[in-house]
């Protein structure tokens, strides 16, 4: 017997309660998002009971979830909406995007509990939860009744002959804050499908005015960002480029950079699942190229933006908050274009996790109930400066320098982070102290030259010389102690750091041939130097450490 439990969440994508075997996990993330409907609706009264459907397939017989994304009110299909399957640990296990008619079909990798998350620029996020596995019907019903979320699903059908589950039409509500502005600003399609890529015209979306680059990326077709900041395309890891150049960032470092960049600074997001040979072979899922705006008007132009907000959780007496600010200046003449962008922000949030584990098979029997409240804090800045010199109508010389930096802190909340263990009838209660600060600093320098041979045939050659430097430091310190006696029963301290330097020179040539195909050729040389180190100490054990250094030289040519 396979039981499918589905309950929908319109904007609240960070709460879940699951039961698996003898272990129960209740997890709730508290995140204050600036001037966002997400938190408002999460606290509203429009909660919908979870829905239940049963199938007679074998325990691993269901492998596909399909349905249709439609616009609430009109029922019209919504094209290019990201549809992602997320595990109960918030890991993205599969993803894709809806077709032009709104249809989607996503494979479930294995039995278990999952959440289907749906997102698209201009719409409020939606999600539904489902389970593939051999859980009993009564347990599934209890789980469904315990979960209430704020979106609506039309129907859930039993698995068909092919072993698929059709969730029917899933309605996304347009973000009403953006409708009027979108009608005014939309000059070209928001999403364009080209031969080699999908292009999201961010500058045409009013949503960008009150969002960060991370928000815009999360709502792009097929793109997901997991809890660790890893960007994926259709469920696969992907390399993120900025203005045609590798960012050399991933995880929390990339997430912090994108948080510090205002959405209004972006021009386009180019999504290439199968990039041409001119791009480095990074990321099995392809390349995402984020293109920033360039001023096309003569004279001095500038803008200042800021946003902030928070949420108070009365039951826990906790505040979450987020704030962002940015400055953009540019000066353009007939011969030069100079720009500077400065962005920064701060975020504070909490995560409450409760885990209950019971082992009745081994002797003696063992059970544990733990509750952990973690406080997350991050600060991030990014300064970017550049200049283009228009030598003549065919030659341009330019440079770009940038200095992103971020700090992230995770700490347990005293008095809430504790665990109770029972072994053979003997119970021990202890508290856990956790402190995990990390920091990341980068700098990049680019010198570029472009010569246009024939503008009508898009024939040009571009030369780039780059240097990139990164330094990161991390620490994770935990201690378990018994409140009654103040005795420490276990400690662990891990300190790590890394450094990365990359030098590269690259030349790219392109030309349209036969009036329809783009011919590309080029060459590249790069040298990278990597160093890492770690020290680990635990109570009662000897401190151990390790270091690693690696130097790599690469030369390559390509033609496509």
XYZ file of C-alpha atoms in Angstrom:
560
model
C 0.000 0.000 0.000
C 1.349 3.440 -0.947
C -0.209 6.489 0.664
C -0.016 9.947 -0.852
C -0.579 12.917 1.422
C -0.831 16.330 -0.161
C -1.322 19.681 1.514
C -0.659 23.001 -0.120
C 1.274 26.054 0.943
C 0.859 29.272 -0.997
C 3.738 31.346 0.332
C 4.905 29.547 3.459
C 7.581 27.194 2.159
C 9.576 26.665 5.324
C 7.407 24.634 7.721
C 6.785 20.922 7.772
C 5.924 18.013 10.071
C 6.812 14.481 9.034
C 6.674 10.974 10.434
C 9.001 8.253 9.157
C 9.181 4.889 10.863
C 9.959 5.440 14.527
C 11.380 8.938 14.032
C 9.302 12.098 14.025
C 10.714 15.404 12.802
C 9.006 18.756 13.275
C 10.847 21.629 11.692
C 9.970 25.293 11.422
C 12.066 28.072 9.995
C 11.311 31.636 10.997
C 12.469 34.165 8.434
C 11.438 37.803 8.299
C 11.309 38.830 4.636
C 11.223 42.537 3.898
C 7.814 43.862 2.744
C 6.794 40.411 1.593
C 3.344 38.842 1.337
C 4.984 35.523 2.250
C 5.045 36.224 5.970
C 1.728 38.095 5.955
C -0.214 35.215 4.447
C 1.613 32.685 6.615
C 0.017 34.402 9.614
C -3.395 34.814 7.945
C -6.595 32.802 8.255
C -6.674 31.284 4.763
C -5.441 27.869 5.867
C -6.541 24.798 3.880
C -6.740 21.257 5.239
C -4.367 18.730 3.693
C -5.865 16.251 1.226
C -5.372 12.517 1.013
C -5.357 10.014 -1.826
C -4.525 6.305 -1.695
C -3.069 4.062 -4.368
C -2.550 0.325 -4.655
C 0.943 0.506 -6.156
C 3.912 -1.259 -4.616
C 6.070 0.597 -2.139
C 8.303 2.013 -4.884
C 5.768 1.910 -7.739
C 5.121 5.660 -8.032
C 7.884 7.546 -9.746
C 6.210 10.512 -11.505
C 4.146 13.448 -10.286
C 2.381 15.427 -12.994
C -0.079 18.271 -13.179
C -0.701 21.733 -14.574
C 0.200 25.161 -13.252
C -2.627 27.644 -13.868
C -3.321 31.243 -12.984
C -5.851 31.671 -10.191
C -9.030 33.295 -11.425
C -8.478 32.778 -15.157
C -7.484 29.095 -15.188
C -4.977 29.777 -17.975
C -1.806 27.700 -18.034
C 1.301 29.355 -16.564
C 4.414 28.705 -18.658
C 8.006 28.350 -17.411
C 7.146 28.118 -13.705
C 9.834 26.343 -11.698
C 8.574 23.017 -10.328
C 10.936 21.458 -7.771
C 10.789 18.328 -5.617
C 12.339 18.948 -2.207
C 13.185 16.342 0.428
C 12.257 16.739 4.074
C 15.778 18.017 4.802
C 15.129 20.867 2.295
C 17.442 19.308 -0.312
C 16.335 19.705 -3.928
C 16.214 16.198 -5.411
C 14.589 16.937 -8.800
C 13.341 19.983 -10.671
C 12.090 21.296 -13.991
C 9.657 23.874 -15.295
C 6.176 23.935 -16.756
C 5.593 23.843 -20.511
C 4.024 26.663 -22.527
C 0.602 25.229 -21.658
C 1.498 24.943 -17.948
C 1.909 21.141 -17.880
C 4.668 19.551 -15.808
C 5.937 16.038 -15.122
C 8.620 15.435 -12.483
C 10.116 12.084 -11.537
C 10.174 11.071 -7.866
C 13.631 9.565 -7.208
C 12.604 7.120 -4.461
C 10.062 6.378 -1.762
C 9.739 9.026 0.927
C 8.140 12.346 1.785
C 8.581 15.311 -0.527
C 7.370 18.827 -1.144
C 6.549 20.175 -4.605
C 7.490 23.855 -4.794
C 6.320 26.117 -7.600
C 7.650 29.628 -8.278
C 7.649 32.212 -11.061
C 8.357 35.918 -11.283
C 5.144 37.902 -10.851
C 3.323 35.193 -8.859
C 3.146 34.222 -5.220
C 4.970 30.982 -4.446
C 2.983 27.771 -4.049
C 3.750 24.275 -2.840
C 2.148 20.930 -2.123
C 3.387 18.057 -0.028
C 3.222 14.383 -0.975
C 4.509 11.061 0.266
C 5.610 8.001 -1.687
C 6.115 4.987 0.546
C 4.534 2.319 2.672
C 3.175 4.409 5.535
C -0.114 3.292 7.010
C -3.280 5.107 6.056
C -4.045 6.139 9.652
C -0.560 7.609 10.114
C -0.871 9.481 6.837
C -4.260 10.888 7.828
C -2.869 12.075 11.141
C -0.028 13.772 9.316
C -2.375 15.413 6.829
C -4.562 16.768 9.613
C -1.525 18.200 11.403
C -0.439 20.283 8.443
C -2.374 23.383 7.411
C -1.086 25.646 4.672
C -2.284 28.602 2.645
C -2.885 27.628 -0.979
C -5.491 25.579 -2.800
C -5.191 22.495 -4.984
C -8.129 21.474 -7.170
C -7.845 17.709 -6.898
C -5.566 14.740 -6.304
C -6.113 11.611 -8.359
C -4.960 8.098 -7.621
C -2.022 6.800 -9.636
C -2.917 5.876 -13.197
C -1.858 2.781 -15.121
C 1.559 4.278 -15.855
C 2.302 4.725 -12.150
C 1.923 8.523 -12.256
C 0.122 10.744 -9.793
C -1.876 13.563 -11.384
C -2.274 16.431 -8.912
C -4.504 18.283 -11.363
C -4.470 22.041 -11.746
C -2.364 23.940 -9.221
C -3.345 27.621 -9.065
C -0.762 30.380 -8.604
C -2.016 33.768 -7.503
C -0.566 36.813 -9.313
C 1.268 39.188 -6.992
C -1.279 42.004 -6.926
C 1.384 44.502 -5.861
C 2.977 44.173 -9.286
C 0.038 44.028 -11.671
C -0.332 47.730 -12.404
C 3.400 48.335 -12.742
C 3.806 45.245 -14.911
C 1.214 46.526 -17.380
C 3.195 49.718 -17.804
C 6.727 48.365 -18.010
C 6.378 45.137 -19.968
C 7.651 45.909 -23.480
C 9.078 42.513 -24.370
C 8.179 39.038 -23.044
C 9.278 38.344 -19.491
C 10.568 34.907 -20.560
C 12.004 34.187 -24.010
C 12.940 30.716 -25.257
C 15.820 30.812 -27.737
C 17.710 28.046 -29.530
C 20.536 27.846 -26.994
C 19.053 29.368 -23.840
C 16.072 30.626 -21.885
C 16.214 34.378 -21.214
C 14.437 36.035 -18.296
C 14.118 39.763 -18.993
C 14.379 40.904 -15.393
C 14.301 44.589 -16.348
C 10.737 44.067 -17.625
C 9.474 42.829 -14.256
C 8.143 45.224 -11.623
C 8.947 42.490 -9.088
C 12.640 43.387 -9.493
C 12.114 46.810 -7.931
C 11.465 45.368 -4.459
C 13.523 42.166 -4.695
C 17.105 40.989 -4.530
C 18.987 39.159 -7.264
C 18.502 35.973 -5.229
C 14.713 36.435 -5.307
C 14.779 36.884 -9.090
C 16.978 33.823 -9.565
C 14.735 31.632 -7.383
C 11.738 32.518 -9.560
C 13.481 31.825 -12.889
C 12.424 28.748 -14.944
C 13.910 25.510 -13.602
C 16.129 27.263 -11.040
C 16.158 26.306 -7.354
C 18.277 27.411 -4.405
C 18.581 24.949 -1.522
C 19.030 25.595 2.203
C 22.826 25.734 1.803
C 22.659 28.346 -0.961
C 23.503 25.911 -3.771
C 21.971 26.946 -7.101
C 20.580 24.143 -9.253
C 19.045 23.988 -12.713
C 16.482 21.234 -13.211
C 17.827 19.577 -10.058
C 21.476 19.570 -11.156
C 24.375 21.710 -9.959
C 25.072 24.716 -12.145
C 27.791 27.332 -12.565
C 26.739 30.949 -12.030
C 28.361 33.637 -14.180
C 28.026 37.409 -13.885
C 28.237 39.530 -17.033
C 29.742 36.691 -19.034
C 32.426 35.845 -16.471
C 32.599 33.055 -13.860
C 31.667 34.178 -10.350
C 33.838 31.422 -8.796
C 31.268 31.285 -5.985
C 28.822 28.725 -4.696
C 26.846 27.909 -1.571
C 26.547 30.572 1.112
C 29.132 32.837 -0.553
C 27.092 33.049 -3.739
C 23.864 33.393 -1.765
C 25.291 36.350 0.167
C 26.443 38.077 -3.029
C 23.027 37.692 -4.649
C 21.284 38.925 -1.481
C 23.466 42.031 -1.561
C 22.539 42.785 -5.188
C 19.274 44.604 -5.828
C 16.980 43.044 -8.441
C 16.614 46.448 -10.068
C 20.334 46.252 -11.009
C 19.734 43.201 -13.238
C 19.017 43.314 -16.938
C 18.635 39.627 -17.850
C 19.164 36.108 -16.536
C 20.352 33.706 -19.248
C 19.738 30.025 -18.485
C 21.816 27.630 -20.590
C 21.203 23.944 -19.912
C 23.609 22.965 -22.707
C 26.075 25.865 -23.101
C 28.339 26.196 -26.125
C 32.046 25.360 -26.051
C 33.030 28.989 -25.328
C 31.909 28.519 -21.712
C 34.052 26.638 -19.209
C 32.797 23.124 -18.382
C 31.505 23.991 -14.909
C 28.389 22.482 -13.379
C 26.699 19.385 -14.757
C 23.408 21.285 -15.044
C 24.739 24.054 -17.316
C 25.406 27.755 -16.798
C 23.336 30.662 -15.516
C 24.633 34.041 -16.708
C 23.350 37.045 -14.745
C 23.643 40.239 -16.810
C 23.578 43.566 -14.995
C 22.244 46.823 -16.382
C 24.456 49.258 -18.246
C 23.531 52.888 -18.591
C 22.705 53.905 -22.173
C 21.956 57.573 -21.449
C 24.530 60.361 -21.507
C 25.245 62.288 -18.348
C 25.127 61.425 -14.667
C 22.544 58.867 -13.571
C 21.974 57.447 -10.116
C 19.601 55.766 -7.721
C 19.373 54.887 -4.053
C 17.189 52.080 -2.721
C 16.483 50.550 0.649
C 14.081 48.000 2.094
C 13.518 46.437 5.457
C 11.077 44.463 7.517
C 10.615 41.918 10.228
C 8.254 39.547 11.975
C 7.451 38.988 15.636
C 6.527 35.467 16.821
C 4.608 35.979 20.048
C 4.530 32.292 21.003
C 8.346 32.208 21.071
C 8.961 35.895 21.898
C 11.387 36.166 18.957
C 11.973 38.746 16.261
C 13.265 38.130 12.738
C 14.444 40.947 10.497
C 15.941 41.757 7.126
C 17.261 44.990 5.596
C 18.920 45.867 2.278
C 20.310 49.076 0.805
C 22.008 49.999 -2.444
C 23.624 52.877 -4.341
C 24.040 52.970 -8.127
C 25.868 55.726 -10.022
C 26.962 55.995 -13.635
C 28.397 58.686 -15.869
C 28.414 58.315 -19.630
C 29.827 60.463 -22.431
C 30.489 59.850 -26.098
C 33.863 58.335 -25.195
C 33.459 56.683 -21.801
C 31.007 55.014 -19.438
C 31.868 54.798 -15.732
C 29.766 53.071 -13.074
C 29.804 52.114 -9.395
C 27.375 49.845 -7.529
C 27.398 49.433 -3.756
C 24.944 47.077 -2.055
C 24.645 45.582 1.389
C 22.248 43.999 3.796
C 21.662 42.108 7.002
C 19.406 39.189 7.963
C 18.401 37.581 11.254
C 16.193 34.506 11.579
C 15.530 31.380 13.625
C 14.975 27.685 13.054
C 13.267 25.391 15.535
C 13.771 21.643 15.110
C 12.333 18.805 17.187
C 13.494 15.206 16.633
C 12.139 12.116 18.408
C 13.935 8.809 17.880
C 13.042 5.372 19.292
C 15.018 2.160 18.780
C 13.198 -0.929 20.083
C 15.128 -3.523 18.080
C 18.479 -3.311 19.878
C 19.051 -4.159 23.510
C 18.946 -2.122 25.650
C 16.152 -0.021 24.134
C 17.020 3.576 23.315
C 14.987 6.761 22.811
C 15.879 10.425 22.370
C 13.854 13.619 22.229
C 15.779 16.715 21.171
C 14.680 20.280 20.587
C 17.026 22.816 19.053
C 16.490 26.512 18.403
C 19.144 28.068 16.170
C 19.644 31.754 15.500
C 20.944 32.712 12.055
C 22.588 36.043 11.322
C 24.308 37.274 8.174
C 25.760 40.508 6.832
C 26.835 41.012 3.254
C 28.280 43.763 1.071
C 29.298 44.092 -2.552
C 31.123 47.002 -4.194
C 31.551 46.969 -7.975
C 33.335 49.585 -10.078
C 34.058 49.711 -13.807
C 34.725 51.787 -16.877
C 34.377 51.349 -20.651
C 36.431 53.479 -23.027
C 34.941 53.718 -26.529
C 38.118 54.115 -28.576
C 36.067 54.310 -31.782
C 32.956 52.686 -33.249
C 34.715 49.302 -33.518
C 36.970 49.141 -30.457
C 36.161 49.217 -26.731
C 38.558 48.870 -23.786
C 37.240 48.369 -20.263
C 37.863 47.157 -16.743
C 35.725 45.894 -13.850
C 36.691 45.381 -10.196
C 34.451 43.989 -7.452
C 34.762 43.314 -3.733
C 32.053 41.033 -2.272
C 32.198 40.042 1.403
C 29.930 38.235 3.839
C 29.744 36.981 7.415
C 27.387 34.286 8.704
C 26.765 33.327 12.312
C 24.790 30.385 13.693
C 24.237 29.993 17.436
C 21.950 27.951 19.644
C 19.404 29.789 21.804
C 20.080 29.136 25.540
C 17.398 27.259 27.398
C 15.721 25.869 24.262
C 18.432 23.688 22.732
C 18.272 20.505 24.815
C 17.881 16.739 24.533
C 16.582 13.896 26.684
C 18.009 10.369 26.265
C 16.593 7.188 27.769
C 18.692 3.996 27.736
C 17.419 0.869 29.522
C 15.060 2.983 31.582
C 17.711 5.514 32.667
C 17.023 9.086 31.539
C 19.633 11.826 31.014
C 18.836 15.427 30.078
C 21.492 17.734 28.660
C 21.680 21.079 26.863
C 23.641 21.889 23.714
C 25.615 25.039 23.031
C 26.480 25.697 19.380
C 28.501 28.525 17.890
C 29.396 28.553 14.200
C 30.752 31.807 12.716
C 32.058 32.042 9.148
C 33.407 34.742 6.876
C 34.168 35.115 3.206
C 36.023 37.854 1.304
C 36.534 38.012 -2.436
C 38.055 40.404 -4.931
C 38.114 40.199 -8.704
C 39.795 42.284 -11.402
C 38.996 42.215 -15.121
C 40.551 43.949 -18.131
C 38.675 43.482 -21.416
C 38.932 44.525 -25.058
C 36.394 44.091 -27.866
C 36.944 44.641 -31.599
C 33.996 44.523 -34.018
C 34.877 43.368 -37.524
C 31.377 43.436 -39.048
C 28.368 44.433 -36.928
C 25.895 43.127 -39.532
C 27.332 39.611 -39.197
C 27.931 39.918 -35.417
C 31.613 39.310 -36.170
C 33.809 40.294 -33.255
C 36.665 39.230 -31.034
C 36.778 39.723 -27.264
C 39.839 39.395 -25.030
C 39.571 39.118 -21.223
C 42.308 39.052 -18.581
C 41.109 38.188 -15.065
C 42.413 37.759 -11.539
C 40.262 36.393 -8.698
C 41.109 36.076 -4.991
C 39.066 34.441 -2.231
C 39.675 33.857 1.481
C 37.182 32.088 3.756
C 37.237 31.072 7.425
C 34.825 28.817 9.326
C 34.446 27.571 12.885
C 31.996 25.109 14.455
C 32.062 24.701 18.239
C 29.591 22.531 20.190
C 29.321 21.495 23.821
C 26.850 19.202 25.591
C 26.383 19.679 29.332
C 24.041 18.576 32.111
C 22.116 21.535 33.603
C 21.689 19.989 37.053
C 25.403 19.442 37.677
C 26.914 21.815 35.085
C 29.100 18.884 33.980
C 30.294 18.967 30.358
C 29.890 15.563 28.743
C 31.109 16.262 25.191
C 32.817 19.039 23.213
C 33.872 19.467 19.604
C 35.717 22.371 17.937
C 36.458 22.483 14.207
C 38.361 25.402 12.655
C 38.894 25.559 8.896
C 40.002 28.009 6.265
C 40.736 28.167 2.561
C 42.279 30.415 -0.061
C 41.909 30.513 -3.827
C 43.730 32.522 -6.507
C 42.905 32.298 -10.219
C 44.660 34.016 -13.124
C 43.260 33.671 -16.633
C 43.486 35.062 -20.178
C 40.826 34.283 -22.764
C 40.076 35.249 -26.385
C 36.714 34.563 -28.058
C 35.782 35.024 -31.724
C 32.274 34.810 -33.163
C 30.506 35.315 -36.488
C 27.140 34.508 -38.040
C 27.534 32.120 -40.993
C 25.005 31.243 -43.676
C 22.784 33.956 -42.238
C 21.469 31.717 -39.449
C 24.176 29.920 -37.406
C 26.706 31.369 -34.998
C 30.273 30.158 -35.375
C 32.445 30.466 -32.280
C 36.130 29.789 -31.635
C 38.606 30.743 -28.958
C 41.486 29.944 -26.644
C 42.121 30.185 -22.904
C 44.925 29.821 -20.378
C 44.373 29.742 -16.622
C 46.317 29.057 -13.448
C 44.693 28.356 -10.088
C 46.257 27.958 -6.639
C 44.181 26.413 -3.839
C 45.058 25.971 -0.168
C 42.924 24.594 2.671
C 43.502 23.787 6.321
C 41.545 22.305 9.229
C 42.056 21.614 12.931
C 39.646 19.377 14.873
C 39.551 18.781 18.612
C 37.134 16.710 20.704
C 36.829 16.073 24.409
C 39.083 13.161 25.385
C 40.717 12.925 21.951
C 43.929 14.271 20.476
C 43.670 17.339 18.236
C 44.121 16.507 14.575
C 44.790 18.797 11.630
C 45.276 18.726 7.902
C 46.502 21.023 5.133
C 46.153 20.819 1.375
C 47.728 22.817 -1.448
C 47.065 22.442 -5.136
C 48.249 24.296 -8.243
C 46.697 23.764 -11.666
C 47.565 25.124 -15.120
C 45.131 24.724 -18.009
C 45.394 25.653 -21.674
C 42.522 25.046 -24.092
C 41.174 25.922 -27.526
C 37.652 25.410 -28.862
C 35.554 25.733 -31.992
C 31.788 25.434 -32.179
